[in-house]
XYZ file of C-alpha atoms in Angstrom:
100
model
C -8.171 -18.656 6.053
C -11.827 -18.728 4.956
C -12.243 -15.371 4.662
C -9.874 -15.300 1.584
C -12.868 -16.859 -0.159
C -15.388 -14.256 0.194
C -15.016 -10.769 -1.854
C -13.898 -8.867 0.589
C -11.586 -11.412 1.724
C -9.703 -11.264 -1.740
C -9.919 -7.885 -1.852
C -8.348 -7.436 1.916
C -5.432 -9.545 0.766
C -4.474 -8.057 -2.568
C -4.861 -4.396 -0.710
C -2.315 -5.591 2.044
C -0.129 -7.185 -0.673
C -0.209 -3.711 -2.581
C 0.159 -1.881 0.991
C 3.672 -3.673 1.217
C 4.936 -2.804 -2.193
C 3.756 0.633 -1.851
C 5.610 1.114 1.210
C 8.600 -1.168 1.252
C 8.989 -0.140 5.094
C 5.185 -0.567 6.278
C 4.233 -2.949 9.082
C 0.456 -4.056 7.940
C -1.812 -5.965 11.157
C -4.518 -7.215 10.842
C -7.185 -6.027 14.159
C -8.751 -8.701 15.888
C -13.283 -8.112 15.712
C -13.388 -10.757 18.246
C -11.486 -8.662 20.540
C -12.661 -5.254 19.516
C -15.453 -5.395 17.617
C -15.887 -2.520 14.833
C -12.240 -1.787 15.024
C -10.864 -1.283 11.821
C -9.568 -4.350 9.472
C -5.995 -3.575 9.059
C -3.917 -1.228 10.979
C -0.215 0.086 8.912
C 2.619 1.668 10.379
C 4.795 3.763 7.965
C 7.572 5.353 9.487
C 6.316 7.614 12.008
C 2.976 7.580 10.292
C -0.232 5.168 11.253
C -3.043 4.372 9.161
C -6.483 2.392 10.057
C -8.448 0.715 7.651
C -11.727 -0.692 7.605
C -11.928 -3.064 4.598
C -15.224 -3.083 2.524
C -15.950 -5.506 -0.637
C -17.925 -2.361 -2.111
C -19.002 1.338 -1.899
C -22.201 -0.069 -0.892
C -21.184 -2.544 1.011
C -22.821 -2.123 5.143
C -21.418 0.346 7.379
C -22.098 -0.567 11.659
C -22.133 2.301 13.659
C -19.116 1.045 15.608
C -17.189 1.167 12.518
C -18.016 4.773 11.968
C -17.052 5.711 15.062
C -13.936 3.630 15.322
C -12.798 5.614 12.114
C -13.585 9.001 12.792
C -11.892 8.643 16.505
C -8.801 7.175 14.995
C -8.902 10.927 12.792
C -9.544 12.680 15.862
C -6.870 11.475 17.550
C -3.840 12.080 15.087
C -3.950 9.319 12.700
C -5.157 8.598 8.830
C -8.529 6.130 8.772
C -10.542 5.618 6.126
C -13.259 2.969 4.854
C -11.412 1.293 1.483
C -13.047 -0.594 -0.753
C -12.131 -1.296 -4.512
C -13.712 2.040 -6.002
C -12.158 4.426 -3.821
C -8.337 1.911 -3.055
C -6.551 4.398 -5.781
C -7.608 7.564 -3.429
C -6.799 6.360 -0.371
C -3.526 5.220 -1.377
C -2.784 8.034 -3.102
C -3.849 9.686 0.343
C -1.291 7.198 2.623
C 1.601 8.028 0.129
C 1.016 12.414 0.501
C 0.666 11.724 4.577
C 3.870 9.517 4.685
């Protein structure tokens, strides 16, 4: 797809690559803006666990207020979502593998 060009593109698809090793098990989808928009990116399913994450190329990289919201309601009710982006991907990882 085009979006593998851009930096966050390349960055989404090595993160779901290393989502997969991580957890052998994991179902990774991909969330449809067009349908939802602000949802986050990528949406994984370990075990009984769920995870949302909205994909960013960089710390600084712009936040919409839907996305904010879409990621603290997905906290509020019961599951794991965080904003990932290469400088914090270690972290949230490491979060994902102490939740599952």
């Amino acid at each position: 797809s085009p979006m593998a060009y851009t930096p966050e593109g390349k960055f989404q698809a090595n993160l779901v690559r290393r989502i997969k090793k991580e957890f052998p098990n994991s179902l990774v989808l991909r969330n449809d803006a067009g349908y939802m928009q602000g949802v986050p990116d990528l949406l994984v399913l370990v075990g009984p666990r769920w995870f949302a994450l909205e994909v960013k190329r960089s710390a600084d990289a712009p936040v919409r207020p839907n996305q904010r919201y879409y990621v603290e309601h997905l906290c509020e009710i019961g599951g794991h979502a965080w904003f990932v982006y290469p400088e914090n991907e270690e972290d949230v990882i490491a979060a994902m593998r102490s939740a599952s």
